[in-house]
Amino acid sequence: MGVAGQWPYRSTGRARALVLLALGVVKVATVEQLRQLVLPGTADLQTVRNACKDLRHAGLVESVGKTSRMGGGGRPVALQLWNLTTAGLAAAASELGRPVKEMGGTAREAAKAGAAHALAVTDTIDAIRQSPPLATKPVARRTTVPAQGRELPARPAGLGHLRGWETEVALPVTGTFAAPSKGSLRADGVLTAPEDGVPVLFVEVDNHTEPAAVVARKIERYQKFFQRQVKDHRGRDVAMWSTLWEDSGRGGFPPVALVFAKDVGPEARLNRIKAIRDASRPCWTGRWESDHGWHVAPEGEERDGWWNFGGTVPVIATHLGQLKAKGPHGPIWWRFGRSEWQTLTDALTNTSTREDYLARGEQRRQEREAARVLKDQAVRDELERWQESWECPSCGTDVTLDTVSDGYQPAEGGRCPTCERVHRELQAERAAAEDAARSNGILARLRARTEGQ
């Protein structure tokens, strides 16, 4: 590799290593896709193109097919497809730190056929990864004009790293991972990103080339694979999938993400999602359970319970346009069984679980306890209040110091407010009668005569 002239296109070792790493994961890609995956901060495509040409010169990659994509002017443009050779597969395995036997094939035949589905998978991986553009060191040129600073394109936050991806992963219903039986499933992509809270995510990319029922049957095969048990080194039965991937701790089987790559319009896309959802309902629907079984709840109370998602496959769906624009953490995921678009974390989190039920029960217990404490305190306060009471001297009614009415608060041993009001009214009447007597009686007339003389 160090021989002069080995790299006639003058690509850097870093660029070549990154291209090998990317092709080791996605197997086949265009130069633009490779740039987006591993070198999005480069000024143009030439850096990646030169790396591909140098790797081809070294016999590690080849270009045996082309694809057609829409160009800037709205016209189709033919683009070269790059894939690994057998020697390149071994070199990529070294870059990824994986055994060659786990690398799969070179994708040579897929590249010859245009690799439409493989390219959609590559676009999906890029949209989930969202490699952050990093400025690259300018290439020294014979010019006196200083290089102009570039504004790097902004991308939403991504999920995981490229090394956390595997494509065309065998999921044997019978047989082994290395030799799966006929009828076993191959996942389009498997992402492990525990650093982002996603121990494992199985990804299926849909190009609308199969009926909805066929896609639904893939979900059924996922469920069968997840249900498969094998013996561990201690002879215990364990889930086969758990021998390679970690459990999320959320309950149920690992999640499956459906990414719809073809732009067919919102209505057609939503109808297809619903058709797949309805056809696969037994795979993702949980079981409603309750501590009271099927007994009727007490009158006035709603029967509470929880969803048991054991044995179910969480299925989340989105389309590639949303994924590219908003990234994997945006509110772009629709989980089967729900009615709104959610973030990835919310979509993957089971709701109305037994833990939620127990938490609600604890909350109700605390509320009942608080109400009981308040009621007991009120009873104690009432007892203390009446222990300090006395009989009204007028009517015998119990009176306390905190008896208040119309601003009147009796002193200890005093009349109740009613008797006090009657007492005051009688006093007022007597005073009025005395005033009238003084004004109209004999003394008043004698006074008037004396004053008149």
GROMACS .gro file of C-alpha atoms in nm, residues 97-430:
model
  334
   97GLY     CA    1  -1.348  -0.513   1.359
   98ARG     CA    2  -1.576  -0.801   1.256
   99PRO     CA    3  -1.504  -1.154   1.137
  100VAL     CA    4  -1.523  -1.187   0.760
  101LYS     CA    5  -1.783  -1.463   0.793
  102GLU     CA    6  -2.022  -1.208   0.950
  103MET     CA    7  -1.981  -0.957   0.669
  104GLY     CA    8  -2.226  -1.109   0.421
  105GLY     CA    9  -2.175  -1.080   0.047
  106THR     CA   10  -2.019  -0.822  -0.184
  107ALA     CA   11  -2.358  -0.710  -0.330
  108ARG     CA   12  -2.211  -0.749  -0.681
  109GLU     CA   13  -2.529  -0.893  -0.832
  110ALA     CA   14  -2.746  -0.633  -0.658
  111ALA     CA   15  -2.527  -0.356  -0.800
  112LYS     CA   16  -2.561  -0.501  -1.151
  113ALA     CA   17  -2.941  -0.489  -1.114
  114GLY     CA   18  -2.947  -0.128  -0.995
  115ALA     CA   19  -2.979  -0.212  -0.623
  116ALA     CA   20  -3.300  -0.010  -0.577
  117HIS     CA   21  -3.388  -0.161  -0.241
  118ALA     CA   22  -3.030  -0.160  -0.111
  119LEU     CA   23  -2.998   0.210  -0.199
  120ALA     CA   24  -3.320   0.284  -0.008
  121VAL     CA   25  -3.173   0.101   0.293
  122THR     CA   26  -2.857   0.310   0.259
  123ASP     CA   27  -3.065   0.630   0.249
  124THR     CA   28  -3.250   0.512   0.561
  125ILE     CA   29  -2.929   0.441   0.750
  126ASP     CA   30  -2.799   0.784   0.657
  127ALA     CA   31  -3.124   0.953   0.767
  128ILE     CA   32  -3.113   0.776   1.104
  129ARG     CA   33  -2.738   0.827   1.153
  130GLN     CA   34  -2.739   1.195   1.040
  131SER     CA   35  -2.359   1.211   1.038
  132PRO     CA   36  -2.267   1.561   1.157
  133PRO     CA   37  -2.078   1.760   0.892
  134LEU     CA   38  -1.725   1.833   1.007
  135ALA     CA   39  -1.493   2.074   0.832
  136THR     CA   40  -1.215   1.898   0.641
  137LYS     CA   41  -0.862   2.020   0.594
  138PRO     CA   42  -0.835   2.210   0.263
  139VAL     CA   43  -0.628   2.044  -0.007
  140ALA     CA   44  -0.314   2.242  -0.084
  141ARG     CA   45  -0.341   2.399  -0.428
  142ARG     CA   46  -0.104   2.605  -0.642
  143THR     CA   47  -0.292   2.931  -0.619
  144THR     CA   48  -0.249   3.268  -0.455
  145VAL     CA   49  -0.623   3.299  -0.386
  146PRO     CA   50  -0.699   3.206  -0.022
  147ALA     CA   51  -0.960   2.938   0.033
  148GLN     CA   52  -1.301   3.077   0.119
  149GLY     CA   53  -1.466   2.963   0.441
  150ARG     CA   54  -1.765   2.733   0.388
  151GLU     CA   55  -2.087   2.725   0.583
  152LEU     CA   56  -2.147   2.361   0.669
  153PRO     CA   57  -2.502   2.228   0.620
  154ALA     CA   58  -2.703   2.180   0.937
  155ARG     CA   59  -2.843   1.836   1.017
  156PRO     CA   60  -3.077   1.725   1.296
  157ALA     CA   61  -2.947   1.508   1.580
  158GLY     CA   62  -2.877   1.152   1.471
  159LEU     CA   63  -2.893   0.813   1.636
  160GLY     CA   64  -2.603   0.577   1.694
  161HIS     CA   65  -2.288   0.531   1.488
  162LEU     CA   66  -2.221   0.365   1.155
  163ARG     CA   67  -2.030   0.085   1.326
  164GLY     CA   68  -2.349   0.001   1.515
  165TRP     CA   69  -2.526  -0.099   1.192
  166GLU     CA   70  -2.553  -0.437   1.021
  167THR     CA   71  -2.747  -0.507   0.702
  168GLU     CA   72  -2.914  -0.819   0.562
  169VAL     CA   73  -2.899  -0.986   0.904
  170ALA     CA   74  -3.027  -1.344   0.916
  171LEU     CA   75  -3.299  -1.409   1.176
  172PRO     CA   76  -3.344  -1.787   1.169
  173VAL     CA   77  -3.683  -1.928   1.259
  174THR     CA   78  -3.499  -2.260   1.248
  175GLY     CA   79  -3.135  -2.331   1.180
  176THR     CA   80  -2.855  -2.106   1.301
  177PHE     CA   81  -2.746  -1.747   1.242
  178ALA     CA   82  -2.471  -1.875   1.015
  179ALA     CA   83  -2.698  -2.125   0.836
  180PRO     CA   84  -3.061  -2.009   0.860
  181SER     CA   85  -3.331  -2.241   0.730
  182LYS     CA   86  -3.545  -2.167   0.429
  183GLY     CA   87  -3.819  -1.919   0.512
  184SER     CA   88  -3.613  -1.738   0.771
  185LEU     CA   89  -3.617  -1.361   0.768
  186ARG     CA   90  -3.335  -1.123   0.681
  187ALA     CA   91  -3.362  -0.784   0.848
  188ASP     CA   92  -3.283  -0.494   0.616
  189GLY     CA   93  -3.089  -0.330   0.897
  190VAL     CA   94  -3.015  -0.379   1.265
  191LEU     CA   95  -2.896  -0.087   1.476
  192THR     CA   96  -2.741  -0.118   1.820
  193ALA     CA   97  -2.708   0.219   1.991
  194PRO     CA   98  -2.711   0.163   2.369
  195GLU     CA   99  -2.539   0.498   2.414
  196ASP     CA  100  -2.861   0.658   2.285
  197GLY     CA  101  -3.095   0.433   2.483
  198VAL     CA  102  -3.159   0.193   2.192
  199PRO     CA  103  -3.001  -0.147   2.270
  200VAL     CA  104  -3.135  -0.283   1.940
  201LEU     CA  105  -3.367  -0.163   1.664
  202PHE     CA  106  -3.467  -0.379   1.366
  203VAL     CA  107  -3.534  -0.175   1.052
  204GLU     CA  108  -3.743  -0.272   0.750
  205VAL     CA  109  -3.746  -0.045   0.445
  206ASP     CA  110  -4.057  -0.054   0.228
  207ASN     CA  111  -4.045   0.056  -0.137
  208HIS     CA  112  -4.413  -0.029  -0.202
  209THR     CA  113  -4.303  -0.321  -0.419
  210GLU     CA  114  -4.488  -0.581  -0.206
  211PRO     CA  115  -4.851  -0.607  -0.098
  212ALA     CA  116  -4.927  -0.488   0.255
  213ALA     CA  117  -5.010  -0.846   0.356
  214VAL     CA  118  -4.656  -0.959   0.265
  215VAL     CA  119  -4.504  -0.687   0.484
  216ALA     CA  120  -4.740  -0.789   0.767
  217ARG     CA  121  -4.618  -1.149   0.735
  218LYS     CA  122  -4.262  -1.022   0.786
  219ILE     CA  123  -4.373  -0.888   1.122
  220GLU     CA  124  -4.520  -1.232   1.200
  221ARG     CA  125  -4.183  -1.388   1.118
  222TYR     CA  126  -4.012  -1.137   1.345
  223GLN     CA  127  -4.243  -1.252   1.623
  224LYS     CA  128  -4.166  -1.619   1.553
  225PHE     CA  129  -3.793  -1.548   1.559
  226PHE     CA  130  -3.822  -1.352   1.885
  227GLN     CA  131  -4.022  -1.639   2.037
  228ARG     CA  132  -3.755  -1.895   1.953
  229GLN     CA  133  -3.579  -2.047   2.253
  230VAL     CA  134  -3.229  -2.201   2.268
  231LYS     CA  135  -3.016  -2.348   2.546
  232ASP     CA  136  -2.751  -2.128   2.704
  233HIS     CA  137  -2.418  -2.255   2.838
  234ARG     CA  138  -2.593  -2.361   3.160
  235GLY     CA  139  -2.863  -2.555   2.979
  236ARG     CA  140  -3.134  -2.297   3.048
  237ASP     CA  141  -3.390  -2.188   2.789
  238VAL     CA  142  -3.326  -1.832   2.670
  239ALA     CA  143  -3.455  -1.627   2.378
  240MET     CA  144  -3.230  -1.677   2.077
  241TRP     CA  145  -3.228  -1.307   1.991
  242SER     CA  146  -3.100  -1.223   2.340
  243THR     CA  147  -2.780  -1.419   2.273
  244LEU     CA  148  -2.673  -1.141   2.034
  245TRP     CA  149  -2.858  -0.829   2.145
  246GLU     CA  150  -2.944  -0.667   2.476
  247ASP     CA  151  -3.294  -0.629   2.616
  248SER     CA  152  -3.430  -0.274   2.629
  249GLY     CA  153  -3.597  -0.331   2.965
  250ARG     CA  154  -3.918  -0.182   2.830
  251GLY     CA  155  -4.100  -0.515   2.813
  252GLY     CA  156  -4.201  -0.714   2.508
  253PHE     CA  157  -3.975  -0.806   2.218
  254PRO     CA  158  -3.727  -0.573   2.044
  255PRO     CA  159  -3.888  -0.300   1.831
  256VAL     CA  160  -3.925  -0.308   1.454
  257ALA     CA  161  -3.915   0.020   1.261
  258LEU     CA  162  -4.090   0.037   0.924
  259VAL     CA  163  -3.952   0.310   0.699
  260PHE     CA  164  -4.155   0.386   0.386
  261ALA     CA  165  -3.910   0.507   0.125
  262LYS     CA  166  -4.129   0.574  -0.177
  263ASP     CA  167  -4.287   0.917  -0.205
  264VAL     CA  168  -4.648   0.831  -0.290
  265GLY     CA  169  -4.824   1.117  -0.113
  266PRO     CA  170  -4.954   1.142   0.246
  267GLU     CA  171  -5.291   0.975   0.189
  268ALA     CA  172  -5.159   0.670   0.002
  269ARG     CA  173  -4.876   0.630   0.249
  270LEU     CA  174  -5.111   0.649   0.549
  271ASN     CA  175  -5.348   0.397   0.391
  272ARG     CA  176  -5.059   0.155   0.344
  273ILE     CA  177  -4.943   0.199   0.703
  274LYS     CA  178  -5.297   0.130   0.826
  275ALA     CA  179  -5.330  -0.177   0.603
  276ILE     CA  180  -5.006  -0.325   0.741
  277ARG     CA  181  -5.110  -0.231   1.095
  278ASP     CA  182  -5.447  -0.405   1.066
  279ALA     CA  183  -5.301  -0.717   0.902
  280SER     CA  184  -5.036  -0.754   1.175
  281ARG     CA  185  -5.257  -0.666   1.474
  282PRO     CA  186  -5.209  -1.000   1.660
  283CYS     CA  187  -4.833  -0.942   1.661
  284TRP     CA  188  -4.828  -0.605   1.838
  285THR     CA  189  -5.151  -0.591   2.044
  286GLY     CA  190  -5.104  -0.639   2.418
  287ARG     CA  191  -5.342  -0.824   2.653
  288TRP     CA  192  -5.563  -0.626   2.893
  289GLU     CA  193  -5.530  -0.762   3.246
  290SER     CA  194  -5.667  -0.671   3.588
  291ASP     CA  195  -5.627  -0.785   3.947
  292HIS     CA  196  -6.007  -0.829   3.949
  293GLY     CA  197  -6.024  -1.046   3.640
  294TRP     CA  198  -6.359  -0.999   3.467
  295HIS     CA  199  -6.547  -0.900   3.784
  296VAL     CA  200  -6.757  -0.587   3.756
  297ALA     CA  201  -6.606  -0.285   3.930
  298PRO     CA  202  -6.798  -0.125   4.219
  299GLU     CA  203  -7.066   0.121   4.112
  300GLY     CA  204  -6.919   0.461   4.039
  301GLU     CA  205  -6.566   0.323   3.988
  302GLU     CA  206  -6.396   0.250   3.659
  303ARG     CA  207  -6.234  -0.092   3.643
  304ASP     CA  208  -5.859  -0.035   3.632
  305GLY     CA  209  -5.597  -0.262   3.483
  306TRP     CA  210  -5.295  -0.269   3.255
  307TRP     CA  211  -5.167  -0.383   2.917
  308ASN     CA  212  -4.935  -0.682   2.916
  309PHE     CA  213  -4.699  -0.649   2.619
  310GLY     CA  214  -4.516  -0.974   2.682
  311GLY     CA  215  -4.470  -1.167   2.358
  312THR     CA  216  -4.562  -0.869   2.139
  313VAL     CA  217  -4.354  -0.684   1.878
  314PRO     CA  218  -4.353  -0.304   1.911
  315VAL     CA  219  -4.390  -0.169   1.555
  316ILE     CA  220  -4.316   0.195   1.476
  317ALA     CA  221  -4.354   0.352   1.133
  318THR     CA  222  -4.235   0.664   0.953
  319HIS     CA  223  -4.145   0.772   0.601
  320LEU     CA  224  -3.803   0.858   0.468
  321GLY     CA  225  -3.884   1.224   0.394
  322GLN     CA  226  -3.973   1.289   0.758
  323LEU     CA  227  -3.668   1.098   0.876
  324LYS     CA  228  -3.434   1.304   0.656
  325ALA     CA  229  -3.588   1.639   0.749
  326LYS     CA  230  -3.646   1.596   1.124
  327GLY     CA  231  -3.406   1.318   1.219
  328PRO     CA  232  -3.483   1.006   1.423
  329HIS     CA  233  -3.556   1.201   1.742
  330GLY     CA  234  -3.829   1.417   1.588
  331PRO     CA  235  -4.204   1.351   1.634
  332ILE     CA  236  -4.214   1.134   1.322
  333TRP     CA  237  -4.296   0.786   1.454
  334TRP     CA  238  -4.641   0.632   1.459
  335ARG     CA  239  -4.656   0.327   1.683
  336PHE     CA  240  -4.913   0.068   1.585
  337GLY     CA  241  -5.199   0.089   1.835
  338ARG     CA  242  -5.167   0.464   1.892
  339SER     CA  243  -5.319   0.766   1.725
  340GLU     CA  244  -5.048   1.032   1.707
  341TRP     CA  245  -4.696   1.094   1.582
  342GLN     CA  246  -4.439   1.068   1.861
  343THR     CA  247  -4.068   1.097   1.928
  344LEU     CA  248  -3.866   0.778   1.920
  345THR     CA  249  -3.844   0.752   2.299
  346ASP     CA  250  -4.218   0.804   2.345
  347ALA     CA  251  -4.305   0.563   2.065
  348LEU     CA  252  -4.084   0.287   2.208
  349THR     CA  253  -4.207   0.331   2.565
  350ASN     CA  254  -4.497   0.104   2.660
  351THR     CA  255  -4.786   0.285   2.828
  352SER     CA  256  -5.061   0.170   3.065
  353THR     CA  257  -4.835  -0.109   3.189
  354ARG     CA  258  -4.858  -0.296   3.518
  355GLU     CA  259  -4.600  -0.057   3.660
  356ASP     CA  260  -4.828   0.235   3.566
  357TYR     CA  261  -5.121   0.050   3.722
  358LEU     CA  262  -4.930  -0.007   4.046
  359ALA     CA  263  -4.822   0.358   4.048
  360ARG     CA  264  -5.185   0.467   4.007
  361GLY     CA  265  -5.285   0.232   4.289
  362GLU     CA  266  -5.015   0.377   4.514
  363GLN     CA  267  -5.129   0.729   4.425
  364ARG     CA  268  -5.488   0.639   4.514
  365ARG     CA  269  -5.371   0.478   4.839
  366GLN     CA  270  -5.181   0.793   4.933
  367GLU     CA  271  -5.483   1.010   4.847
  368ARG     CA  272  -5.710   0.789   5.061
  369GLU     CA  273  -5.461   0.802   5.347
  370ALA     CA  274  -5.437   1.180   5.324
  371ALA     CA  275  -5.819   1.208   5.320
  372ARG     CA  276  -5.841   0.977   5.623
  373VAL     CA  277  -5.585   1.186   5.813
  374LEU     CA  278  -5.778   1.504   5.734
  375LYS     CA  279  -6.108   1.343   5.840
  376ASP     CA  280  -5.959   1.215   6.167
  377GLN     CA  281  -5.814   1.557   6.238
  378ALA     CA  282  -6.151   1.718   6.171
  379VAL     CA  283  -6.317   1.477   6.414
  380ARG     CA  284  -6.056   1.554   6.680
  381ASP     CA  285  -6.098   1.927   6.625
  382GLU     CA  286  -6.476   1.891   6.654
  383LEU     CA  287  -6.444   1.696   6.979
  384GLU     CA  288  -6.209   1.952   7.125
  385ARG     CA  289  -6.443   2.231   7.020
  386TRP     CA  290  -6.745   2.074   7.185
  387GLN     CA  291  -6.553   1.986   7.498
  388GLU     CA  292  -6.508   2.360   7.553
  389SER     CA  293  -6.880   2.438   7.498
  390TRP     CA  294  -7.150   2.548   7.748
  391GLU     CA  295  -7.527   2.578   7.751
  392CYS     CA  296  -7.681   2.908   7.649
  393PRO     CA  297  -7.834   3.055   7.966
  394SER     CA  298  -8.146   3.149   7.771
  395CYS     CA  299  -8.226   2.848   7.551
  396GLY     CA  300  -7.987   2.572   7.658
  397THR     CA  301  -7.821   2.541   7.313
  398ASP     CA  302  -7.455   2.434   7.308
  399VAL     CA  303  -7.230   2.737   7.254
  400THR     CA  304  -6.853   2.751   7.189
  401LEU     CA  305  -6.599   3.028   7.178
  402ASP     CA  306  -6.575   3.000   6.798
  403THR     CA  307  -6.949   3.043   6.751
  404VAL     CA  308  -6.976   3.357   6.539
  405SER     CA  309  -7.280   3.518   6.371
  406ASP     CA  310  -7.318   3.871   6.231
  407GLY     CA  311  -6.998   3.973   6.404
  408TYR     CA  312  -7.109   3.847   6.744
  409GLN     CA  313  -6.880   3.605   6.925
  410PRO     CA  314  -7.001   3.509   7.274
  411ALA     CA  315  -6.777   3.525   7.576
  412GLU     CA  316  -6.751   3.208   7.782
  413GLY     CA  317  -7.090   3.147   7.949
  414GLY     CA  318  -7.264   3.400   7.723
  415ARG     CA  319  -7.581   3.366   7.519
  416CYS     CA  320  -7.589   3.197   7.180
  417PRO     CA  321  -7.612   3.430   6.876
  418THR     CA  322  -7.988   3.373   6.838
  419CYS     CA  323  -8.068   3.456   7.198
  420GLU     CA  324  -7.831   3.750   7.187
  421ARG     CA  325  -8.011   3.885   6.881
  422VAL     CA  326  -8.351   3.848   7.052
  423HIS     CA  327  -8.211   4.010   7.367
  424ARG     CA  328  -8.081   4.307   7.170
  425GLU     CA  329  -8.408   4.344   6.983
  426LEU     CA  330  -8.604   4.350   7.315
  427GLN     CA  331  -8.367   4.608   7.455
  428ALA     CA  332  -8.417   4.822   7.148
  429GLU     CA  333  -8.795   4.792   7.180
  430ARG     CA  334  -8.787   4.893   7.549
   0.00000   0.00000   0.00000
